[in-house]
Short mmCIF file of C-alpha atoms in Angstrom, two decimals:
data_model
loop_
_atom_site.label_atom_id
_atom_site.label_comp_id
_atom_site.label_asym_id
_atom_site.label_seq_id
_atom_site.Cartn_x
_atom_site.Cartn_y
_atom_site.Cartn_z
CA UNK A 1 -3.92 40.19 28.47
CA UNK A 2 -0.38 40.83 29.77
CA UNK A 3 2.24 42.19 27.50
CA UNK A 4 4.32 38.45 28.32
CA UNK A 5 1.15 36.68 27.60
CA UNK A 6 0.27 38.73 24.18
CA UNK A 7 3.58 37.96 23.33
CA UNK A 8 3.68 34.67 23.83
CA UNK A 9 0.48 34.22 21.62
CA UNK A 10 2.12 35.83 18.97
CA UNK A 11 5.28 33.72 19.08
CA UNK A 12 2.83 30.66 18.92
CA UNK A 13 1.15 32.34 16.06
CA UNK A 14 3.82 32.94 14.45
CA UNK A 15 5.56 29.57 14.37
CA UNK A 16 2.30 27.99 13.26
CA UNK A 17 2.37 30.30 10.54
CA UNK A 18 5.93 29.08 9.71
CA UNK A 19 5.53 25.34 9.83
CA UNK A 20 2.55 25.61 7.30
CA UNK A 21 3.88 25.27 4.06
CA UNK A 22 3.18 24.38 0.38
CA UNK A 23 3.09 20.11 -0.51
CA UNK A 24 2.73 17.99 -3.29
CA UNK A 25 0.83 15.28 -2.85
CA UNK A 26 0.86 12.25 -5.55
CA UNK A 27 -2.22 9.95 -5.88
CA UNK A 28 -3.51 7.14 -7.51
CA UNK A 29 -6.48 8.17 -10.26
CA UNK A 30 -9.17 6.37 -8.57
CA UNK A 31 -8.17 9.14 -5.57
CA UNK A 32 -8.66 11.99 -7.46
CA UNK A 33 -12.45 13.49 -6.29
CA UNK A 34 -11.92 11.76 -2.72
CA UNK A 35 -9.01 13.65 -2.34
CA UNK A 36 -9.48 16.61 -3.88
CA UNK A 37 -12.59 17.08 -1.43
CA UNK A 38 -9.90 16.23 1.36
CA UNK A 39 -7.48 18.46 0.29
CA UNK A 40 -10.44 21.69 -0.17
CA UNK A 41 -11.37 20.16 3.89
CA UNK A 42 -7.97 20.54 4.97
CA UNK A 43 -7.16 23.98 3.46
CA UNK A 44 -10.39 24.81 5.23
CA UNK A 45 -9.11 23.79 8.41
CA UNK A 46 -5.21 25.14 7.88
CA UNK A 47 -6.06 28.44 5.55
CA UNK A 48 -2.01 28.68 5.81
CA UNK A 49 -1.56 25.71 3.57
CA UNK A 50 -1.95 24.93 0.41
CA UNK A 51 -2.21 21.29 -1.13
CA UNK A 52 -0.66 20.80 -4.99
CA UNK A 53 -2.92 17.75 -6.05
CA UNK A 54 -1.19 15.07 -8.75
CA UNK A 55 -2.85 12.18 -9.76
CA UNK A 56 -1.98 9.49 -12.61
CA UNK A 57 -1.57 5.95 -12.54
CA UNK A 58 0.21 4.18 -9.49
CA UNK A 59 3.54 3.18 -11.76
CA UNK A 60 3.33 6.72 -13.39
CA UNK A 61 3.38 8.50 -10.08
CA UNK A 62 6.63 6.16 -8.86
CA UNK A 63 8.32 7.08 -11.89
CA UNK A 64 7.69 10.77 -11.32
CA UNK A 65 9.36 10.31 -7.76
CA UNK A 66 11.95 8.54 -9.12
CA UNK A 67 12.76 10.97 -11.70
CA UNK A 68 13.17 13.48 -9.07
CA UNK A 69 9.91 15.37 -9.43
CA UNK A 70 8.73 17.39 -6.23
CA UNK A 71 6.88 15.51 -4.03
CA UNK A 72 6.34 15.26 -0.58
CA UNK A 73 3.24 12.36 0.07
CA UNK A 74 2.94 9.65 -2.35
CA UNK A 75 -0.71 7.63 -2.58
CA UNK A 76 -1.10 4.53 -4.81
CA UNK A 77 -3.71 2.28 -5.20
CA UNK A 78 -2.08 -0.75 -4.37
CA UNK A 79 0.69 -2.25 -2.43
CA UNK A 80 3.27 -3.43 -4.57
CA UNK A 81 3.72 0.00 -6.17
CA UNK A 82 4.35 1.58 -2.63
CA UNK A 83 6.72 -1.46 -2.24
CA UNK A 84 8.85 -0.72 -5.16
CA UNK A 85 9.06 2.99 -3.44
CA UNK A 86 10.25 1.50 -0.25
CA UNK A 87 12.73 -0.41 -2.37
CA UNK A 88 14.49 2.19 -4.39
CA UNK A 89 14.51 4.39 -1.17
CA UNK A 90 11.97 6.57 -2.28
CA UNK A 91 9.41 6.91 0.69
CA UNK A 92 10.20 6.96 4.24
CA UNK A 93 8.99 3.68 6.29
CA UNK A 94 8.01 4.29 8.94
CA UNK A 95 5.19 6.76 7.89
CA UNK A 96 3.50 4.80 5.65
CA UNK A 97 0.37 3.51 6.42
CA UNK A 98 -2.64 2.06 4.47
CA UNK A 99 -5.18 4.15 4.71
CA UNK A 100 -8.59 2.65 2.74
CA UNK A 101 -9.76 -0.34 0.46
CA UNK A 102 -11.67 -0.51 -2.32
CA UNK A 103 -12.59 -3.52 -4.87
CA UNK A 104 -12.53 -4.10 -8.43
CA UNK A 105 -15.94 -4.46 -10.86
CA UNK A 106 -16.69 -5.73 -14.27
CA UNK A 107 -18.83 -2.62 -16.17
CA UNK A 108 -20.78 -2.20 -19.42
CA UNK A 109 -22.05 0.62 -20.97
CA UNK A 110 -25.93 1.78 -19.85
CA UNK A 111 -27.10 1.78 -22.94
CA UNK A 112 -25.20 -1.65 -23.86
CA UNK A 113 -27.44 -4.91 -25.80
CA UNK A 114 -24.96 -7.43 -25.09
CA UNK A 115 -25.62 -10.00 -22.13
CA UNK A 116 -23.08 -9.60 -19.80
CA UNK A 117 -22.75 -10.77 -16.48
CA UNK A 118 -19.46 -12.39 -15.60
CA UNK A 119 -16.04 -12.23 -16.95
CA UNK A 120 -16.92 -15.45 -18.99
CA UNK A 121 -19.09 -13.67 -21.00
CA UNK A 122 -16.72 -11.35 -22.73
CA UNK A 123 -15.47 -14.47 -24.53
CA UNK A 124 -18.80 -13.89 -26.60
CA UNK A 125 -18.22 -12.57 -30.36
CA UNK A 126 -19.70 -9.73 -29.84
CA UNK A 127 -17.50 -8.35 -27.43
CA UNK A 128 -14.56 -6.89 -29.39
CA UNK A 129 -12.82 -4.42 -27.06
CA UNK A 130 -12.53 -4.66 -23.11
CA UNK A 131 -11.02 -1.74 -21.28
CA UNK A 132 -7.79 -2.80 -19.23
CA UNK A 133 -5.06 -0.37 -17.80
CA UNK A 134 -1.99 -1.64 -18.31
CA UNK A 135 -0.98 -4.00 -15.82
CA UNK A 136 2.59 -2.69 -16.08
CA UNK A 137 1.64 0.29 -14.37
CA UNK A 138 -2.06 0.60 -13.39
CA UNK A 139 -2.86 -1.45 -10.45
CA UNK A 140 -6.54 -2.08 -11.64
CA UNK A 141 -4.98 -3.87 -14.85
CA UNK A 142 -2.93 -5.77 -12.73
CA UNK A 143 -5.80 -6.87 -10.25
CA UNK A 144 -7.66 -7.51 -13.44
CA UNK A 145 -4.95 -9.86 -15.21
CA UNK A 146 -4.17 -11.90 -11.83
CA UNK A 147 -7.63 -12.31 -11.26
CA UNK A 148 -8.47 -13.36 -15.37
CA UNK A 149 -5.32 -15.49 -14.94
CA UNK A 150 -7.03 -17.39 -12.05
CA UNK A 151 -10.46 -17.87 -14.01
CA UNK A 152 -8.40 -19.04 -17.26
CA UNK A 153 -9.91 -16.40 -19.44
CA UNK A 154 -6.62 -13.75 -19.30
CA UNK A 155 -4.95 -15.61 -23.08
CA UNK A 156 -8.45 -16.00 -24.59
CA UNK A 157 -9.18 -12.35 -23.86
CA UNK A 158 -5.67 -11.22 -24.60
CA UNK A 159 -6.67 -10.02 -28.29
CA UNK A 160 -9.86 -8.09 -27.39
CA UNK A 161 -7.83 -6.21 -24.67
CA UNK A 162 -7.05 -2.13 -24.90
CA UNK A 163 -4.49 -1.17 -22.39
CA UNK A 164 -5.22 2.27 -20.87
CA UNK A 165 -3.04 4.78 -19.05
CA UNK A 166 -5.05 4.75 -16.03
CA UNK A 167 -8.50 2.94 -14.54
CA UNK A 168 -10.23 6.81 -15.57
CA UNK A 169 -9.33 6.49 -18.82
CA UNK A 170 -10.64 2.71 -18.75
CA UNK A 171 -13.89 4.21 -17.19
CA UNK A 172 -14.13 6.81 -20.12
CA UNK A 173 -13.75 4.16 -22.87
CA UNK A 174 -16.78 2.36 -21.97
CA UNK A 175 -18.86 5.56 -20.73
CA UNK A 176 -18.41 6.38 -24.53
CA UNK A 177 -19.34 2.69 -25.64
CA UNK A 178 -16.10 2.85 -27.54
CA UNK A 179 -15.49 -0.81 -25.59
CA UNK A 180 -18.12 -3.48 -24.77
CA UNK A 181 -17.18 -4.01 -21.22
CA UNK A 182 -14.25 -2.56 -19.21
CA UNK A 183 -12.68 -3.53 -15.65
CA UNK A 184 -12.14 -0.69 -13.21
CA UNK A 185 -12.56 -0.09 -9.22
CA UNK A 186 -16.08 0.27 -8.06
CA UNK A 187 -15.64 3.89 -6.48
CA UNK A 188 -14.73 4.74 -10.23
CA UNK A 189 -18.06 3.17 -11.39
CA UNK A 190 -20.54 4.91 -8.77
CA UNK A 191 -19.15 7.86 -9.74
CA UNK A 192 -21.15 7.56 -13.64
CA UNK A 193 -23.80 5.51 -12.01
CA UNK A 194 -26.36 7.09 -15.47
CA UNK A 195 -23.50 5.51 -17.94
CA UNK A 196 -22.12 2.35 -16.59
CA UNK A 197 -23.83 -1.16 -15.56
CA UNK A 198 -21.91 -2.57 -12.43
CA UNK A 199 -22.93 -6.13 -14.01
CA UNK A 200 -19.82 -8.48 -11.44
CA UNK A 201 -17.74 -8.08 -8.96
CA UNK A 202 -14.70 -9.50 -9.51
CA UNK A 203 -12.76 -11.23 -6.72
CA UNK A 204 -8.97 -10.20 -6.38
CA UNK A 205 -6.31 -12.73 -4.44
CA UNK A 206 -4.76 -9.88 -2.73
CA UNK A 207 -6.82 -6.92 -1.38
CA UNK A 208 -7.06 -3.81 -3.28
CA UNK A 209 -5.64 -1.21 -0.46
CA UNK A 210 -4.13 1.93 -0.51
CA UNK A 211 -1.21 2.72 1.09
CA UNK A 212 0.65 6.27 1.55
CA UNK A 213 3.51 7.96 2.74
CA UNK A 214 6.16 10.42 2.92
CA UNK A 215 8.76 10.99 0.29
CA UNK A 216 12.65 11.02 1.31
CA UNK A 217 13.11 14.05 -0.41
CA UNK A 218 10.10 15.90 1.12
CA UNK A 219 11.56 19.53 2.31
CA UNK A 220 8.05 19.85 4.10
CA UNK A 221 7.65 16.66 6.11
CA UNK A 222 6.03 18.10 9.05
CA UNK A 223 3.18 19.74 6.68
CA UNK A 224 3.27 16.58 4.68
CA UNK A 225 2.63 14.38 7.92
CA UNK A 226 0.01 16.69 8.99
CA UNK A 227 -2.01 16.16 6.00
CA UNK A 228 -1.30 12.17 6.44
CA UNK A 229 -2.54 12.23 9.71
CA UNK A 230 -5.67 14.14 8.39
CA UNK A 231 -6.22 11.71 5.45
CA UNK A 232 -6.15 9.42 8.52
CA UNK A 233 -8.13 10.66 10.48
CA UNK A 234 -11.86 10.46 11.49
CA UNK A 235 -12.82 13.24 8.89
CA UNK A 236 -10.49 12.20 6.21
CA UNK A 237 -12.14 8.55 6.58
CA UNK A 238 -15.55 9.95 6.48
CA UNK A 239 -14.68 11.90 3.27
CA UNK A 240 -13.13 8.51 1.83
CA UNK A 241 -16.04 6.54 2.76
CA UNK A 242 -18.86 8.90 1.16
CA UNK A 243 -16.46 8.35 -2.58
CA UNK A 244 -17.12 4.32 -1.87
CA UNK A 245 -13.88 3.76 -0.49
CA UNK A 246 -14.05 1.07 2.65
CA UNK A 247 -11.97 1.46 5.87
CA UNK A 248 -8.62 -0.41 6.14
CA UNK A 249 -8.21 -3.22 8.47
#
């Protein structure tokens, strides 16, 4: 190799090395083992960077942002959430993109003796306590109340309800039978397949997608887009799909 052309190789290795950098990247719960596995595949691929993983609750996450906390990608598991971001100037625009779908299921605990099979069931006395994240900030528990609201159940259940922080923590209340029935997405049931019953799907008037994007206040966009553009990608869709999650439209 010539001494221009060993030179040049270092100048391109060198400002490869300096566009890698350090980002935060805020997800939805239901994301969490999906994209941690992402995030290990794309360290893998770019041992120069180095993904910070945070996942909560949709609304938690946009109050995080909004509150000034570092991040540079948000994820959330629905699309008013990432709406509200795009309203209060949080996200840029024209990066976001919705990037997989899921749906929303009905679960029991394995070991359960009630018979339940639809939503109209949990109207039965023995069901006392029915897992719900709170539909002021948990997308599931808002998927779950429009959809109850349709059926005409929502009111009648209203006393039996326990708001959680999050669809995990709505998972964990039934995996420890401490509720008769709970309503979460169906990646987070196949991933306890020996302690839940999947026993209905429930249909949901708007699609249950996931949408994500870069922050305003990201001070490592290009690093942030080039994890986007991974989580976009063939191999981040392949790692998406093998959690449950289905391809956006």
């Amino acid at each position: 190799m010539s001494t221009k052309s060993l030179i040049a190789a270092l100048l391109l290795a060198a400002s490869a090395f300096a566009q890698a950098e350090d980002i935060t990247v805020s997800a939805a719960a239901s994301l969490k083992e999906a994209f941690t596995d992402i995030a290990r595949r794309y360290e893998k691929q770019h041992p120069d960077a180095k993904i910070k993983l945070n996942t909560a609750a949709s609304g938690t996450l946009l109050q995080q942002l909004a509150q000034g906390a570092p991040v540079d990608v948000l994820a959330t598991a629905d699309l008013a959430t990432m709406d509200k971001a795009a309203a209060q100037n949080l996200i840029r625009p024209q990066t976001r993109k919705t990037f997989a779908l899921n749906s929303l299921v009905l679960i029991t605990p394995k070991q359960g003796s009630l018979k339940i099979a639809t939503p109209k069931d949990l109207l039965q006395s023995g069901v006392k306590r029915i897992a719900v994240g709170n539909p002021a900030s948990v997308p599931a528990g808002a998927y779950t109340q429009a959809a109850l609201e349709k059926q005409k159940l929502w009111s009648s259940l209203q006393p039996k309800i326990v708001h959680t922080q999050n669809v995990r923590q709505a998972l964990d209340y039934v995996i420890r039978s401490e509720t008769e029935a709970g309503f979460v997405y169906r990646t987070d049931a196949a991933l306890k397949p020996h302690a839940v019953n999947i026993v209905a799907s429930i249909p949901t008037e708007k699609p249950v997608a996931y949408p994500i994007a870069l922050t305003q206040s990201s001070k490592a966009s290009n690093e942030a887009q080039r994890f986007v553009n991974y989580v976009l990608s063939a191999d981040g869709q392949r790692v998406l799909q093998r959690y449950g999650f289905s391809a956006a439209k």
